GROMACS .gro file of N, CA and C in nm:
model
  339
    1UNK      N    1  -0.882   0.839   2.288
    1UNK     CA    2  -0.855   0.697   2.277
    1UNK      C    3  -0.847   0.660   2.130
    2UNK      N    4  -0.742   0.569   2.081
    2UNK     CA    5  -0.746   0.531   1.961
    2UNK      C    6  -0.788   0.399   1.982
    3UNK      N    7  -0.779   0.342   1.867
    3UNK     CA    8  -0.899   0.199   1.841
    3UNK      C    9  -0.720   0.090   1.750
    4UNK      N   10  -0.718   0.040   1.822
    4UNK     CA   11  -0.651  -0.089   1.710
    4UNK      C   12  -0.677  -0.117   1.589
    5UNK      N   13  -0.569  -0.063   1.503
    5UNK     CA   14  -0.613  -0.121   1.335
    5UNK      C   15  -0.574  -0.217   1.294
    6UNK      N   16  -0.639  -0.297   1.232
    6UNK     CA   17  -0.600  -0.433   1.238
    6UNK      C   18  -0.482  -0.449   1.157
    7UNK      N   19  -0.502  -0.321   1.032
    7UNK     CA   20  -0.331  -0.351   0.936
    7UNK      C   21  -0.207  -0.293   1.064
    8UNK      N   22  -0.233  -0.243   1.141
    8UNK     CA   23  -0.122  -0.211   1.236
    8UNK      C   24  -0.130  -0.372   1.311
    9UNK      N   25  -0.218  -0.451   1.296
    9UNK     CA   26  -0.155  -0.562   1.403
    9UNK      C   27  -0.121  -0.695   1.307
   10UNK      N   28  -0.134  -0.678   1.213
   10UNK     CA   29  -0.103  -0.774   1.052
   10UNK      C   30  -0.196  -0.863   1.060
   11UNK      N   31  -0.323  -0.871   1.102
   11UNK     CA   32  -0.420  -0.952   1.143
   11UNK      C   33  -0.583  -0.900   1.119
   12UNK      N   34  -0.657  -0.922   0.993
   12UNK     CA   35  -0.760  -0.805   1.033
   12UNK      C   36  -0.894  -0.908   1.045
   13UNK      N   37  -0.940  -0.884   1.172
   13UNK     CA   38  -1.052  -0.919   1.234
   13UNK      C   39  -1.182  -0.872   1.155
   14UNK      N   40  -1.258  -0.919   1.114
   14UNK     CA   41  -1.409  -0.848   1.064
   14UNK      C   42  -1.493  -0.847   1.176
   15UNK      N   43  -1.563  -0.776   1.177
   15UNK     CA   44  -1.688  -0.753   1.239
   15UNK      C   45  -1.797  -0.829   1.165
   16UNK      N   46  -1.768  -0.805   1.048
   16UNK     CA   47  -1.872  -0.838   0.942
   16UNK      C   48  -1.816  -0.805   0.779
   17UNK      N   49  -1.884  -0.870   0.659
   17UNK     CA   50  -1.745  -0.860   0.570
   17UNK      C   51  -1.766  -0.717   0.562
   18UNK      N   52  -1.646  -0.679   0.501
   18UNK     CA   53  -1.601  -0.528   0.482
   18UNK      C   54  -1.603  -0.429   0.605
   19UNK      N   55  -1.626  -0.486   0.732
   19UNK     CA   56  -1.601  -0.375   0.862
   19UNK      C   57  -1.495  -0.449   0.949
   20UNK      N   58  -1.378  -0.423   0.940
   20UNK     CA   59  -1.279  -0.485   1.076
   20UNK      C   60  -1.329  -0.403   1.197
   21UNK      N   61  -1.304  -0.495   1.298
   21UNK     CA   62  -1.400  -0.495   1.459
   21UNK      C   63  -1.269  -0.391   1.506
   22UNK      N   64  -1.370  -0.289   1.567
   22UNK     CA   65  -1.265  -0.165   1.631
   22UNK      C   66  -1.242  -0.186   1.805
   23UNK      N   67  -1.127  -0.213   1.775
   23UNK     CA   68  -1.104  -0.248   1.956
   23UNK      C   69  -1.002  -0.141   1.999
   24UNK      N   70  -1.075  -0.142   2.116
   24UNK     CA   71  -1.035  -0.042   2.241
   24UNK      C   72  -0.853  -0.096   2.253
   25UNK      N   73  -0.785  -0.013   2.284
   25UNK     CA   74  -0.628  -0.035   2.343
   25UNK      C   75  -0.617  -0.114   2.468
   26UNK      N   76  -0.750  -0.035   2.556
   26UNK     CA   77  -0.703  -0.111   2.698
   26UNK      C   78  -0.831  -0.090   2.741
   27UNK      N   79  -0.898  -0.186   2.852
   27UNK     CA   80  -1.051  -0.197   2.919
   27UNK      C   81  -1.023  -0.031   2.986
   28UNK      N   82  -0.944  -0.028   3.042
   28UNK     CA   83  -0.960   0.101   3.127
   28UNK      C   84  -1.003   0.217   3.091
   29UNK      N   85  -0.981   0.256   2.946
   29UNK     CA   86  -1.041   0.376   2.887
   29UNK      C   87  -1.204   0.337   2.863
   30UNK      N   88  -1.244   0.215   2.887
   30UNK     CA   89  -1.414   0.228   2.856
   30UNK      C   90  -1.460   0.252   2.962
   31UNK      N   91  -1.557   0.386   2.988
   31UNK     CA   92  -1.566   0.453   3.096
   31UNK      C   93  -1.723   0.453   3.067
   32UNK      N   94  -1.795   0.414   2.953
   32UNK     CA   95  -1.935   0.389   2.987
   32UNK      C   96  -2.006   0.363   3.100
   33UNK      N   97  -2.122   0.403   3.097
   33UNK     CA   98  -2.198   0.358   3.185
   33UNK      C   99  -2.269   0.249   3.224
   34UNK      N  100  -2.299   0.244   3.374
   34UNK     CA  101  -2.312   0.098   3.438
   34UNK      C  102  -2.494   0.043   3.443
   35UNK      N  103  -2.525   0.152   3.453
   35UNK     CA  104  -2.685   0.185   3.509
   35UNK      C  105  -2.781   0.289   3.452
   36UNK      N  106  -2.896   0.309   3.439
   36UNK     CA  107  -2.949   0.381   3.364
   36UNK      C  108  -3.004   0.299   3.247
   37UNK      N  109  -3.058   0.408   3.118
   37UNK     CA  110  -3.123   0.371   3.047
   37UNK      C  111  -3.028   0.472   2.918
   38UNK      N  112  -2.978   0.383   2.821
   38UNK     CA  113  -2.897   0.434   2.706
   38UNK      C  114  -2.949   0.422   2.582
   39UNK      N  115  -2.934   0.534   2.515
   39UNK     CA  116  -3.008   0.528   2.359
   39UNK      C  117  -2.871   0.524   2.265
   40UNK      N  118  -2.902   0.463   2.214
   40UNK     CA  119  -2.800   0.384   2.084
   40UNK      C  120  -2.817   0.516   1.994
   41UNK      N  121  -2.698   0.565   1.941
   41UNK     CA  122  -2.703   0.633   1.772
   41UNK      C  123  -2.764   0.529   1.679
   42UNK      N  124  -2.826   0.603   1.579
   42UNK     CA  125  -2.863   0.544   1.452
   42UNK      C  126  -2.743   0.430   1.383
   43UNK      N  127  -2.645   0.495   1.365
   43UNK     CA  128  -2.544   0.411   1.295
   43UNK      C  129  -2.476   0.262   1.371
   44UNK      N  130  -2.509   0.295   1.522
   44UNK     CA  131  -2.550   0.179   1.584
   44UNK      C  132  -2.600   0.097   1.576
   45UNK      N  133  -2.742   0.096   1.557
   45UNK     CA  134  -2.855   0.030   1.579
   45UNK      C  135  -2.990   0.111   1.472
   46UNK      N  136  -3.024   0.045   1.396
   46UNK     CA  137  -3.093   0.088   1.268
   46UNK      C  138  -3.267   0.073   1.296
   47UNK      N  139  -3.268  -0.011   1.435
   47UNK     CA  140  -3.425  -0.010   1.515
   47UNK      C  141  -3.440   0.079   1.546
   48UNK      N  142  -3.604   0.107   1.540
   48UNK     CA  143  -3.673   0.237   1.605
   48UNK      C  144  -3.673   0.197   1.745
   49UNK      N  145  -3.659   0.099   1.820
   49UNK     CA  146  -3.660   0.091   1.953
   49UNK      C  147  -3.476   0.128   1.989
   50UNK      N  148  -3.445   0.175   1.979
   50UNK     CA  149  -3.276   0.202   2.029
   50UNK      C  150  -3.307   0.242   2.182
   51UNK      N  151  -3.343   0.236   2.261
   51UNK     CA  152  -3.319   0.263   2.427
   51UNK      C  153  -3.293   0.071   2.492
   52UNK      N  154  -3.206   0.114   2.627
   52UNK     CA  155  -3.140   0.017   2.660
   52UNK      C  156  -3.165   0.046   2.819
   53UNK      N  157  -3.224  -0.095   2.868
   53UNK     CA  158  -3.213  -0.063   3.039
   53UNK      C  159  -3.139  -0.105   3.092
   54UNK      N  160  -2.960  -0.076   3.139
   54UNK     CA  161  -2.900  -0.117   3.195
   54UNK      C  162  -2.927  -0.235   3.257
   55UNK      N  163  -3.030  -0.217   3.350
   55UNK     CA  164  -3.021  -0.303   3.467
   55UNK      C  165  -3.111  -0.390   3.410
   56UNK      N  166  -3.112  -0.436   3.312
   56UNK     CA  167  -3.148  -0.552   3.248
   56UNK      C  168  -3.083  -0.642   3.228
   57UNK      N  169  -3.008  -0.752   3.284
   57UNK     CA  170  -2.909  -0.823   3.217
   57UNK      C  171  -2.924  -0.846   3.083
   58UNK      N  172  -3.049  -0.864   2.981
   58UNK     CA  173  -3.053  -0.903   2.861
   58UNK      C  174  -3.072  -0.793   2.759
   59UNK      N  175  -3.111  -0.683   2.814
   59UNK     CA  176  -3.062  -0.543   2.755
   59UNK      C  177  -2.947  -0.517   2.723
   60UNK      N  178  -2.852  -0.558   2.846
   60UNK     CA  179  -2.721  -0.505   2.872
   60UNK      C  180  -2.659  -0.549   2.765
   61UNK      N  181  -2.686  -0.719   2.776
   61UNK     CA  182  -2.576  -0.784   2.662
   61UNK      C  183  -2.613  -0.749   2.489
   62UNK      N  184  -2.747  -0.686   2.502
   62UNK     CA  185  -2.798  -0.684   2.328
   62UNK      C  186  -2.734  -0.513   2.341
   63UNK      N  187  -2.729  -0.412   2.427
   63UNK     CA  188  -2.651  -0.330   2.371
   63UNK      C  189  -2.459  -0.337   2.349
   64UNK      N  190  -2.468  -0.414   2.425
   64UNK     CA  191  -2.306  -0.435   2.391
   64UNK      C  192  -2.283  -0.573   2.287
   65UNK      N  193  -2.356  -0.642   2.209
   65UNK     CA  194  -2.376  -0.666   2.089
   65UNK      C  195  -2.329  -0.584   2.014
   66UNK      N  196  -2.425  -0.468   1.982
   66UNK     CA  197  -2.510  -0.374   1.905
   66UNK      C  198  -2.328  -0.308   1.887
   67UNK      N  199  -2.314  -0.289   1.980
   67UNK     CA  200  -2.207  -0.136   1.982
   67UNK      C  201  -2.064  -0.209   1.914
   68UNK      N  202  -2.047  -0.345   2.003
   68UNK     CA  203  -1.913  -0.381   1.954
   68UNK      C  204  -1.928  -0.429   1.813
   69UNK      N  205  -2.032  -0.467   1.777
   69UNK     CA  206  -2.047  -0.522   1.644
   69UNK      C  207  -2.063  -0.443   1.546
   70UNK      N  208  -2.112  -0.357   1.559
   70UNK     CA  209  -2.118  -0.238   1.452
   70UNK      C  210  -2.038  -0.109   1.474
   71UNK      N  211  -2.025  -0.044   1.573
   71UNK     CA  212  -1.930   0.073   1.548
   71UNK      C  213  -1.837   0.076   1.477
   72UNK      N  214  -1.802   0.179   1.441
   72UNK     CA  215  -1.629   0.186   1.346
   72UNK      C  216  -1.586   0.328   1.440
   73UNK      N  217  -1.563   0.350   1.550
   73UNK     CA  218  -1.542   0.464   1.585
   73UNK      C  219  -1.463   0.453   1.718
   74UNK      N  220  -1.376   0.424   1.767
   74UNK     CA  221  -1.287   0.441   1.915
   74UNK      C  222  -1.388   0.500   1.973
   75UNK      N  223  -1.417   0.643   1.977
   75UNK     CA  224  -1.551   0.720   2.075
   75UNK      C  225  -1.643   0.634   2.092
   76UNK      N  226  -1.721   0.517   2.046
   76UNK     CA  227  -1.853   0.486   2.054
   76UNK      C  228  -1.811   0.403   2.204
   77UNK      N  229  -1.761   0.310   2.159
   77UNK     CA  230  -1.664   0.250   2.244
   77UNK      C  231  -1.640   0.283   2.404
   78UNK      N  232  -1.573   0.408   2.405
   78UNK     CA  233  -1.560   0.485   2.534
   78UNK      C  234  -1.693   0.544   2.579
   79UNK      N  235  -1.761   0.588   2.555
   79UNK     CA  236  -1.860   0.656   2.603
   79UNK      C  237  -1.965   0.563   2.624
   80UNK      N  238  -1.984   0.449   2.550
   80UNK     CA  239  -2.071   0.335   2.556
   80UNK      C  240  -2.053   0.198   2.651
   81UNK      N  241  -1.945   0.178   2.651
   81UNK     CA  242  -1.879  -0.008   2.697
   81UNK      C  243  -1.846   0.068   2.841
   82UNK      N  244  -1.847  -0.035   2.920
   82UNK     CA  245  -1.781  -0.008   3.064
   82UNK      C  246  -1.694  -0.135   3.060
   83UNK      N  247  -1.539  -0.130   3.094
   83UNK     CA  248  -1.444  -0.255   3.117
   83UNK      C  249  -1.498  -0.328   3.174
   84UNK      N  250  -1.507  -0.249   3.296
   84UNK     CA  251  -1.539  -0.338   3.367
   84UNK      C  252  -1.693  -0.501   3.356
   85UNK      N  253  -1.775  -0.400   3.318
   85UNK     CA  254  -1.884  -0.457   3.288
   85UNK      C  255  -1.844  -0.558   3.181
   86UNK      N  256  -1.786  -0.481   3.063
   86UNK     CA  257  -1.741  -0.556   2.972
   86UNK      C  258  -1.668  -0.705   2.998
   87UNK      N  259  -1.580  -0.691   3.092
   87UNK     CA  260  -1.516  -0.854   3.157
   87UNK      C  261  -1.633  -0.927   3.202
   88UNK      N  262  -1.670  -0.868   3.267
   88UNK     CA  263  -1.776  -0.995   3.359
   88UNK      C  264  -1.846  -1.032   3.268
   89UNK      N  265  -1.952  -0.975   3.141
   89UNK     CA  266  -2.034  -1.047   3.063
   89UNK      C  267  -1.971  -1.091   2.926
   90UNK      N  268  -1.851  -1.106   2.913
   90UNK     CA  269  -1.813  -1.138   2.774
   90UNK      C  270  -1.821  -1.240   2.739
   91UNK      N  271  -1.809  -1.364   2.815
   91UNK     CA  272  -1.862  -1.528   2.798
   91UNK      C  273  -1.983  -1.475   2.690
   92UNK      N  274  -2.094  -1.410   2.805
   92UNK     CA  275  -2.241  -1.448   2.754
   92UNK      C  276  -2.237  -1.357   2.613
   93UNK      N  277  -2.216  -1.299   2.557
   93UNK     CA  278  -2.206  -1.201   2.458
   93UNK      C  279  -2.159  -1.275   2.354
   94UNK      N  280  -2.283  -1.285   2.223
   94UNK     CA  281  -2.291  -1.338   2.137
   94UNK      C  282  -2.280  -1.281   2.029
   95UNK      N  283  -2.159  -1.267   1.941
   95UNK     CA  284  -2.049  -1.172   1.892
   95UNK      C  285  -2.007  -1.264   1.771
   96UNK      N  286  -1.983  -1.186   1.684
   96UNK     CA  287  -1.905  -1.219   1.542
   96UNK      C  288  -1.773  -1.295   1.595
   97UNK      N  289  -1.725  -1.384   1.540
   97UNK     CA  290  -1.595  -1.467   1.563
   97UNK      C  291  -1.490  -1.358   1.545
   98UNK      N  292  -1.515  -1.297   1.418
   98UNK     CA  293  -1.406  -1.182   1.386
   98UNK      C  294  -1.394  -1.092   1.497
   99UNK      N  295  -1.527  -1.048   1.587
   99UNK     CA  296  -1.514  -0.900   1.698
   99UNK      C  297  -1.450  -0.990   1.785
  100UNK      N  298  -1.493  -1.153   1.827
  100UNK     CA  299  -1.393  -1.178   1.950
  100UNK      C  300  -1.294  -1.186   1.963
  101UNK      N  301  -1.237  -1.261   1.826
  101UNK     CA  302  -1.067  -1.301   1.812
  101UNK      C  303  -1.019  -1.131   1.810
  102UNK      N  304  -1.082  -1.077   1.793
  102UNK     CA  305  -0.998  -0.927   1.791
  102UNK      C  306  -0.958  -0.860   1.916
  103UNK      N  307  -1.080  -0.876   2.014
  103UNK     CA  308  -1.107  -0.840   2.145
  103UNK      C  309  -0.958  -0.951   2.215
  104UNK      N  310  -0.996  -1.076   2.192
  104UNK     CA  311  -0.940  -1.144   2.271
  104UNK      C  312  -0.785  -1.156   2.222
  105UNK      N  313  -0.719  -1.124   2.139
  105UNK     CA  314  -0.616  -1.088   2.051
  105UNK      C  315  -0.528  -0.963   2.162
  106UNK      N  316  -0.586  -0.884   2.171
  106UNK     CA  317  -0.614  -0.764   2.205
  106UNK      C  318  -0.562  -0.764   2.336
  107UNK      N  319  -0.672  -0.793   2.386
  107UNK     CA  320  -0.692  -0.826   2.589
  107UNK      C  321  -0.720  -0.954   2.585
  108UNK      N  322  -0.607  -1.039   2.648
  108UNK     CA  323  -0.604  -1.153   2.655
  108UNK      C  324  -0.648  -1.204   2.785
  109UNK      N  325  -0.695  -1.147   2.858
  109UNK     CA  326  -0.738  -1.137   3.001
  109UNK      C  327  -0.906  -1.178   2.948
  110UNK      N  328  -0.961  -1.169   2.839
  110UNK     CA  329  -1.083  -1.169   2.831
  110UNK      C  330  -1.126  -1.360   2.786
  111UNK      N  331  -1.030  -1.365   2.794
  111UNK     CA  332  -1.000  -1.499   2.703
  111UNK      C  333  -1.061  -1.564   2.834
  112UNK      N  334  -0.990  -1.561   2.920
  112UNK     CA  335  -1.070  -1.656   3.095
  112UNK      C  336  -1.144  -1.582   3.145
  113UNK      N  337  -1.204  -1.442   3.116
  113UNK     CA  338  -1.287  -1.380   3.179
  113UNK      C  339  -1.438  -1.518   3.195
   0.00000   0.00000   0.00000
């Protein structure tokens, strides 16, 4: 999976200054998981607590914070985010202006999600 560069879309989204927000091509390649308990990489998440209980709703949304806001990597992305999951909680997901307009730029389907 490649990741959208923002100089390929003439538009560059930050994550935060000096990181443009790396977005997925299409929900369908995020094949993460739904359930369980997930440990964040370091470059993720810089807390010594990095584990995540899925089935937490407020877990869920602070690891998909964590991941969309900081990764720089297409892989983190896929192996981490589930689309699906990803649509249903994106309202509640409290995100850099730069990661949404990028997301929602992107997949415009997320926009009325």
């Amino acid at each position: 999976m490649q990741a959208v560069s923002p100089t390929a879309t003439g538009v560059a989204y930050l994550a935060r200054p000096g990181r443009p927000a790396v977005v997925a091509r299409t929900l369908a390649e995020l094949a993460g998981p739904t359930r369980g308990v997930v440990e964040l990489p370091v470059r993720l998440m810089w807390n010594a607590e990095r584990t995540f209980d899925l089935g937490d709703p407020d877990q869920l949304l602070w690891m998909y914070e964590n991941v969309l806001r900081e990764t720089t990597r297409a892989e983190d992305l896929r192996a981490l985010i589930n689309g699906r999951t990803l649509r249903r909680v994106w309202r509640l997901l409290n995100l850099p202006r730069g990661v949404r307009q990028a997301w929602e730029s992107r997949h415009r389907g997320l926009r009325a999600a």
